[in-house]
Coordinates of C-alpha atoms and ligand atoms in Angstrom, one line a residue:
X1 CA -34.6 18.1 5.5
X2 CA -34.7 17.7 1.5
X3 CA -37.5 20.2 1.3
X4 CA -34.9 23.0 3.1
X5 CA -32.0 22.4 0.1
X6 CA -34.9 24.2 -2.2
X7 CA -34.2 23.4 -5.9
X8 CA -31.1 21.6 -4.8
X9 CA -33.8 19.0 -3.8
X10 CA -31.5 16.1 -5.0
X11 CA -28.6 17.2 -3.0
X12 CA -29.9 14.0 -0.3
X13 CA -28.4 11.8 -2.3
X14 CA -25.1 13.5 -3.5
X15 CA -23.2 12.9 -0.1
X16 CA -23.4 9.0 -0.7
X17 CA -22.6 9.2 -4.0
X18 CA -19.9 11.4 -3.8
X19 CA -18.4 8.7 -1.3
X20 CA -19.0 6.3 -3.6
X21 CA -17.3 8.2 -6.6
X22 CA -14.8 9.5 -4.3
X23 CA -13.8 5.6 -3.6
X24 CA -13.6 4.4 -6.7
X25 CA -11.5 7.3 -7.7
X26 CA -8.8 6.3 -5.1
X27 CA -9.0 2.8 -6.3
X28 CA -8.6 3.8 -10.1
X29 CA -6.0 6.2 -8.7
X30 CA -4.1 3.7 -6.4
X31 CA -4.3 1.1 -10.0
X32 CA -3.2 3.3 -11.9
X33 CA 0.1 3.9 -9.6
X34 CA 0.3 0.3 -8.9
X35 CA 0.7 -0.2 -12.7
X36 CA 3.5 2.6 -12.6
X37 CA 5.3 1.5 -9.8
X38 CA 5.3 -2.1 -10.8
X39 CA 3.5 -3.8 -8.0
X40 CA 1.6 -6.0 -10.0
X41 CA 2.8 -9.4 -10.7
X42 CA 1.7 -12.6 -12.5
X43 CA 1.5 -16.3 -10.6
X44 CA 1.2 -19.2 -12.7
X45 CA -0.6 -22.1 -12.2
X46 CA 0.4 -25.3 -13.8
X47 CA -1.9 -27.1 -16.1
X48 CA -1.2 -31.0 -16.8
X49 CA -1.8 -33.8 -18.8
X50 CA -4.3 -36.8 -17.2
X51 CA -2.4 -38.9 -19.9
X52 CA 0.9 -38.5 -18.9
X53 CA 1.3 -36.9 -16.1
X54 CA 3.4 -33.7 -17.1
X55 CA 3.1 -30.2 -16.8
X56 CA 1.8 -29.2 -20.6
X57 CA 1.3 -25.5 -19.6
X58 CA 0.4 -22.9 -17.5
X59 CA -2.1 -20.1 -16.9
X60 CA -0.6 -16.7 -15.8
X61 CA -2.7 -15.0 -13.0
X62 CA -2.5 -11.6 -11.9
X63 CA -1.9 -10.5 -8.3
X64 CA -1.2 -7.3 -6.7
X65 CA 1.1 -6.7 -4.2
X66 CA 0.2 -3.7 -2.5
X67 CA 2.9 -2.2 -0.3
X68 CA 0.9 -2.4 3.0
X69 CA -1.5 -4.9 2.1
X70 CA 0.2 -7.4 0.6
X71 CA -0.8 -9.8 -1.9
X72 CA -3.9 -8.4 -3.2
X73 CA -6.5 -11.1 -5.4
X74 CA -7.4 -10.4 -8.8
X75 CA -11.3 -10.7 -7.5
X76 CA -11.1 -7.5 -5.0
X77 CA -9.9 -5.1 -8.2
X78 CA -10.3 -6.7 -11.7
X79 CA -13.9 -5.7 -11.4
X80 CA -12.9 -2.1 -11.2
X81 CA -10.0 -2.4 -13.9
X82 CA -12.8 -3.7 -16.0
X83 CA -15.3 -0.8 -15.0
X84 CA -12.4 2.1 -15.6
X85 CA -10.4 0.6 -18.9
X86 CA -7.7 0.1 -16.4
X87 CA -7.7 -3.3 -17.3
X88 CA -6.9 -2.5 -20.6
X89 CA -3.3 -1.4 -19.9
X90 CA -2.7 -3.7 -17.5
X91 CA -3.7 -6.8 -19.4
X92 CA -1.1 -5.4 -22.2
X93 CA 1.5 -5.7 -19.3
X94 CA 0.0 -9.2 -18.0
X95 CA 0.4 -10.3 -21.5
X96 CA 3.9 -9.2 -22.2
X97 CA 4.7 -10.4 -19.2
X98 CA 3.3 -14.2 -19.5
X99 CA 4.8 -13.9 -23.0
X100 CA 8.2 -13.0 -22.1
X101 CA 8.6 -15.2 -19.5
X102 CA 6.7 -18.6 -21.2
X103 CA 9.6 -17.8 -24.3
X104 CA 12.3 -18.2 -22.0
X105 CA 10.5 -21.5 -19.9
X106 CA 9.6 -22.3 -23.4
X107 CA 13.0 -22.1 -25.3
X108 CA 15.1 -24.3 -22.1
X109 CA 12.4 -27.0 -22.5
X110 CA 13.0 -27.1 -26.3
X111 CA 16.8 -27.0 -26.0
X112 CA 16.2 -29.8 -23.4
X113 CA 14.4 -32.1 -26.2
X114 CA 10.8 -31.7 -24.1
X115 CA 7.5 -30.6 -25.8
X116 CA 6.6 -27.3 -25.8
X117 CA 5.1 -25.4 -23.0
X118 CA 1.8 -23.5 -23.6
X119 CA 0.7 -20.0 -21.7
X120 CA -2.4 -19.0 -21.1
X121 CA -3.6 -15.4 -20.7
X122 CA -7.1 -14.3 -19.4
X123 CA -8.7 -11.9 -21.3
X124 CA -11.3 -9.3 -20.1
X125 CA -14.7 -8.4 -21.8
X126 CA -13.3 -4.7 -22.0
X127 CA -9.9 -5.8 -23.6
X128 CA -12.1 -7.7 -26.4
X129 CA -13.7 -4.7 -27.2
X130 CA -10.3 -3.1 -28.2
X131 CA -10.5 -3.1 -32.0
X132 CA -6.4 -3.1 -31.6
X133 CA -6.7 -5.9 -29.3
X134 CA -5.0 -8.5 -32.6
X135 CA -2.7 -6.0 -33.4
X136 CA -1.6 -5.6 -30.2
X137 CA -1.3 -9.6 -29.6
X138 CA 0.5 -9.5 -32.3
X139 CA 2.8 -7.0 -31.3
X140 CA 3.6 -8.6 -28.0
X141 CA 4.2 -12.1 -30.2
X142 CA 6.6 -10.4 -32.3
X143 CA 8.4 -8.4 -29.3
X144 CA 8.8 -11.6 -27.2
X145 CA 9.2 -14.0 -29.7
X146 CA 7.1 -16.3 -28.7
X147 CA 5.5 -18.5 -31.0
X148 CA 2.2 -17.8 -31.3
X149 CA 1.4 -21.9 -30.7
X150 CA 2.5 -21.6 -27.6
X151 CA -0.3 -19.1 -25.9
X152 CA -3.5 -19.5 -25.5
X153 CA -5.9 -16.9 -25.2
X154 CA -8.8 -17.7 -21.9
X155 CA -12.2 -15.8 -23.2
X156 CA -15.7 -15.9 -20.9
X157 CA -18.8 -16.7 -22.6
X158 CA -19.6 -13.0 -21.4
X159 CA -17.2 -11.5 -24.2
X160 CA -19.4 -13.0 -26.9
X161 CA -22.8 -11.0 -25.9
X162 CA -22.5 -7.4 -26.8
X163 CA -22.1 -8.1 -30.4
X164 CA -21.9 -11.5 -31.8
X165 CA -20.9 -10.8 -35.8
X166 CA -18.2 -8.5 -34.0
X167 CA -16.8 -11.5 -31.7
X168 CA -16.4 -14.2 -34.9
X169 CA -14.4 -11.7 -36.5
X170 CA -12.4 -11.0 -33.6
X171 CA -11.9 -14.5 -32.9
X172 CA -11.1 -15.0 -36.5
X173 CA -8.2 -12.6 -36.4
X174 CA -7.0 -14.1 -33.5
X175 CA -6.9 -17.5 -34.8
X176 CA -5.1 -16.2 -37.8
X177 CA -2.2 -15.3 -35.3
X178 CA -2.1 -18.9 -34.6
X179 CA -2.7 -18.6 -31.0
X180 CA -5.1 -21.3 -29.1
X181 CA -8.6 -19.9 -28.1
X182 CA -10.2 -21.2 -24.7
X183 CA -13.7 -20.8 -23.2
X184 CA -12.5 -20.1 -19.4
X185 CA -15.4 -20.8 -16.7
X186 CA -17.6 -22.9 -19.5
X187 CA -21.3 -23.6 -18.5
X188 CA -21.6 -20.6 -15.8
X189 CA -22.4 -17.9 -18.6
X190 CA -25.6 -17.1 -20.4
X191 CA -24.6 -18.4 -23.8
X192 CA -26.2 -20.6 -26.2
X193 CA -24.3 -23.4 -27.6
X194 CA -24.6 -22.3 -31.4
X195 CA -21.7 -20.4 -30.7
X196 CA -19.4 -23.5 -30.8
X197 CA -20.4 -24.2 -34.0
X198 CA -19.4 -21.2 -35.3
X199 CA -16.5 -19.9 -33.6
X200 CA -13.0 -21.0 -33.5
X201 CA -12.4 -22.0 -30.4
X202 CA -9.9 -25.0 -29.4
X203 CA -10.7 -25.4 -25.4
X204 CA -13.4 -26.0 -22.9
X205 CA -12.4 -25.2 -19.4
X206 CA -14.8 -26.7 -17.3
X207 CA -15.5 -24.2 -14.6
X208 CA -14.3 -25.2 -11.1
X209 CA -17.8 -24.7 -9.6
X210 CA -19.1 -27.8 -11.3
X211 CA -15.7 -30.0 -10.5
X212 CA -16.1 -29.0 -6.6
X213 CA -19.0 -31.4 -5.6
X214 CA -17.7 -34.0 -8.1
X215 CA -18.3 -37.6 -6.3
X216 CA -20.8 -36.1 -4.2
X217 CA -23.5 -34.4 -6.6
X218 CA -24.5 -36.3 -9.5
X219 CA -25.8 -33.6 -11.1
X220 CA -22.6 -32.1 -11.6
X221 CA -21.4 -35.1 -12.6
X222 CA -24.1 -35.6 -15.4
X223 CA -23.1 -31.9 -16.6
X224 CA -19.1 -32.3 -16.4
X225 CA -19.6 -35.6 -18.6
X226 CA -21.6 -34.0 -20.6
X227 CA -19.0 -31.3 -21.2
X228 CA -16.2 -33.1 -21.9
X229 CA -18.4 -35.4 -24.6
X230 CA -19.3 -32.3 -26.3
X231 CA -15.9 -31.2 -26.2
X232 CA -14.1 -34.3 -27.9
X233 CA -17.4 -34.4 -30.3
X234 CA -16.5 -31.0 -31.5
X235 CA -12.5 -32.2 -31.6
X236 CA -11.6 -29.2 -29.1
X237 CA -9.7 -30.4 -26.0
X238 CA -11.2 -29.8 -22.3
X239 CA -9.0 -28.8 -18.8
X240 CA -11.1 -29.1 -15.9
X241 CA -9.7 -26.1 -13.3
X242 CA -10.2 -25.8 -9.7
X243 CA -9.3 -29.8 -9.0
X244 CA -8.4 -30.4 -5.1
X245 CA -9.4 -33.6 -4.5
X246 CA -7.8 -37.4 -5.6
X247 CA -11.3 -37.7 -6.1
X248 CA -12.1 -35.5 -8.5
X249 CA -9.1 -36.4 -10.3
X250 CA -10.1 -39.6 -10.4
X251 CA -13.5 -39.0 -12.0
X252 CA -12.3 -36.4 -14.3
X253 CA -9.3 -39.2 -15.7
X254 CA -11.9 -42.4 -15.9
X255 CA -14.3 -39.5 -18.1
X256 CA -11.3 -38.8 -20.7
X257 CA -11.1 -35.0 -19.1
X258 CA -7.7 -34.4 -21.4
X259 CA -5.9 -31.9 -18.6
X260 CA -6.5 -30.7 -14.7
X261 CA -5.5 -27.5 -12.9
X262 CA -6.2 -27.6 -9.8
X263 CA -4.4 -27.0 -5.7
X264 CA -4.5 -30.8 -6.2
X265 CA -1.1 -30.5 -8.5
X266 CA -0.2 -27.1 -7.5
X267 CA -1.3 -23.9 -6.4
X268 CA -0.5 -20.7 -8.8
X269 CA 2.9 -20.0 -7.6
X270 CA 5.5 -17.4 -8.6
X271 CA 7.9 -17.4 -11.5
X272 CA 10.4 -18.6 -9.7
X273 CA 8.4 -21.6 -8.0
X274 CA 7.0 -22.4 -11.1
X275 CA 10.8 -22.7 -13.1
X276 CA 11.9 -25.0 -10.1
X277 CA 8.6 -27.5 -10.7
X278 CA 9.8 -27.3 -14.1
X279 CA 13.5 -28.4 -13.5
X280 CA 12.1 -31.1 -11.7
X281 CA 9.8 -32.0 -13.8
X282 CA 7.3 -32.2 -11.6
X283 CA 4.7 -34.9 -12.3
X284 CA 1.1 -36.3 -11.5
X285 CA 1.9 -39.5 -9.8
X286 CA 1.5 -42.6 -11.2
X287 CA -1.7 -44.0 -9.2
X288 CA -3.3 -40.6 -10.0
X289 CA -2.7 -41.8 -14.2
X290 CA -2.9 -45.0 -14.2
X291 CA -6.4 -46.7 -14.9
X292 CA -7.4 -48.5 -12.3
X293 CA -8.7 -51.9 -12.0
X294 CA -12.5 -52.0 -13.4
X295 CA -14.8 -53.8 -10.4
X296 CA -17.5 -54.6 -12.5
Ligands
C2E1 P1 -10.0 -17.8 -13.8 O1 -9.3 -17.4 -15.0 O2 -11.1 -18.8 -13.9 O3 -8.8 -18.5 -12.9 C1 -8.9 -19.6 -12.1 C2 -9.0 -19.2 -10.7 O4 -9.2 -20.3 -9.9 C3 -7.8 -18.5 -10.1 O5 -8.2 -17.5 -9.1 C4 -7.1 -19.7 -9.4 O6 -6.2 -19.3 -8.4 C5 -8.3 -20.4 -8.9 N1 -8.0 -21.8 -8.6 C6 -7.2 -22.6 -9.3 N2 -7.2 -23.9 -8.8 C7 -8.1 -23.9 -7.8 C8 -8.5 -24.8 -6.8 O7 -8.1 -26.0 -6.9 N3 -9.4 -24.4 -5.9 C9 -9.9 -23.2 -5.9 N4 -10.8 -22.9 -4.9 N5 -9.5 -22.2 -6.7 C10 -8.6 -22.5 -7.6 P2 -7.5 -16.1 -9.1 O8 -6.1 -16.2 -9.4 O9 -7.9 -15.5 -7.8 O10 -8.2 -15.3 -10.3 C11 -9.6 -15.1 -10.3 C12 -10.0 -14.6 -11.6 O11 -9.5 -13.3 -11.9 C13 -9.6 -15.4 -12.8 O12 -10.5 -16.6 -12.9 C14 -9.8 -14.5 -14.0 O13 -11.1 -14.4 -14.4 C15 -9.3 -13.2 -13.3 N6 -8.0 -12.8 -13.7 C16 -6.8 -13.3 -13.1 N7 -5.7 -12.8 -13.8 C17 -6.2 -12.0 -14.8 C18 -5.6 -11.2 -15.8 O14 -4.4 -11.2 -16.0 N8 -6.5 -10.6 -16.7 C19 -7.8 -10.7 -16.6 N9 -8.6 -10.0 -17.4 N10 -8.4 -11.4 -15.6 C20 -7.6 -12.1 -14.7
MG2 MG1 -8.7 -18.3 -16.6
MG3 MG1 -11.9 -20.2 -15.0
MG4 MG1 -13.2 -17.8 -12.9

């Protein structure tokens, strides 16, 4: 059958991939509206303190919510963002948005005598490339009025690859903003850990697949221990994500993890969910902070 399409002879394989082209244009297309039309919105999980017990911040997380569909994950399209630069104009709106809103959370907890709350933003590989990506940052700090303290920027160990002299410099200019720099997903990338050394960074987020068989695997265990020691020996601070158990609490508080996230406290919730957790001041409770009695 090839032989018959003559010089056309790779015109077998242009029916799949138009399919395939054709598909991704209708995603990139139905994105792009979605970004338009409004239909994306932010959930925002709460991050807290194994010391005390409060809430000390809060990661924004993008969902989609698709007209017929409903409530689409950021795993079935951020891929394709990332592949057609959509991501790049919709991370600016995520980031206004988390902005906006963690300056109004942000100013009632001040007025209210409480410590600050802190916003984190993920940020794509693609959006890192942007050489306006610190002016732009910038820009949304100065429209919202947040201050810069109180967001913290979540980078993947992926973001650092391409071009390493390009990322300090970048990360530089970022710190010089004053914001708070996080590895998200730490130990699942191909990195080498010379880059702490030199970079700026302020957080460690353990990544949830190693907290998951905490308690059960001690290999996991060795490797989450060993995180947050090389954490506190290089004075940045460590949140453990993905904690659902008491369990894994438990191991992560008696190891000095400074800060959970996790469906254990709360699962990423709308604005409005999140403001009432607030107002209550919604807390770890007190057997999940206090150290318990060493059987020795
Ligand atoms: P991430 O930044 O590592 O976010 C943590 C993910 O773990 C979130 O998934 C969150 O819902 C989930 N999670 C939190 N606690 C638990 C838990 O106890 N158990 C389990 N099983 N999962 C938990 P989500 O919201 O589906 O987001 C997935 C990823 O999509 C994020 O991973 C991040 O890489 C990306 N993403 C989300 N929002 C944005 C955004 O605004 N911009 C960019 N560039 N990426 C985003
Ligand atoms: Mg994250
Ligand atoms: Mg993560
Ligand atoms: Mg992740």
């Amino acid at each position: 059958a090839a032989k018959k399409q003559g010089r056309n002879g790779f015109r077998f394989y242009q029916p799949v991939m138009n399919e395939e082209a054709l598909e991704r244009l209708r995603i990139e297309g139905a994105l792009r509206k979605a970004l338009e039309r409004g239909e994306f919105v932010l959930h925002y999980q709460p991050q807290v303190d194994l010391g005390d017990g409060a809430i000390t911040g809060a990661e924004a997380l993008l969902r989609w919510q698709h007209p017929e569909l409903g409530v689409v994950a950021p795993a079935r399209f951020i891929g394709l963002a990332e592949e057609t630069g959509l991501i790049v104009p919709i991370g600016v709106w995520a980031l206004r948005t988390a902005c906006a809103q963690a300056r109004v959370w942000h100013d009632a907890r001040v007025a209210d005598g409480q410590a600050p709350l802190r916003m984190a933003v993920n940020l794509s590989a693609r959006q890192f490339s942007q050489p306006d990506l610190a002016q732009c940052i910038a820009d949304v700090l100065e429209e919202t009025g947040l201050p810069p303290a109180c967001l913290e920027l979540e980078l993947t160990e992926s973001v650092f690859m391409d071009d390493v002299t390009q990322a300090v410099g970048l990360l530089h200019e970022l710190k010089a903003l004053g914001v708070t720099l996080a590895i998200d997903d730490f130990g699942t990338g191909y990195s080498s850990l010379s880059y702490l050394r030199s970079f700026p960074i302020d957080v460690l987020k353990i990544d949830r697949s190693f907290v998951n068989d905490l308690a059960t695997d001690t290999d996991d265990e060795a490797i989450v221990v060993s995180i947050i020691a090389l954490a506190h020996n290089l004075k940045l601070r460590v949140v453990a994500e993905g904690v659902e158990s008491r369990e894994q609490l438990e191991y992560l508080r008696r190891h000095d993890c400074d800060q959970i996230q996790g469906y254990y406290f709360s699962r990423p919730v709308g604005p409005l969910q999140f403001e009432q957790m607030l107002r209550d001041n919604k807390h770890l409770g007190r057997a999940d902070i206090a150290a318990p009695a060493r059987v020795e």
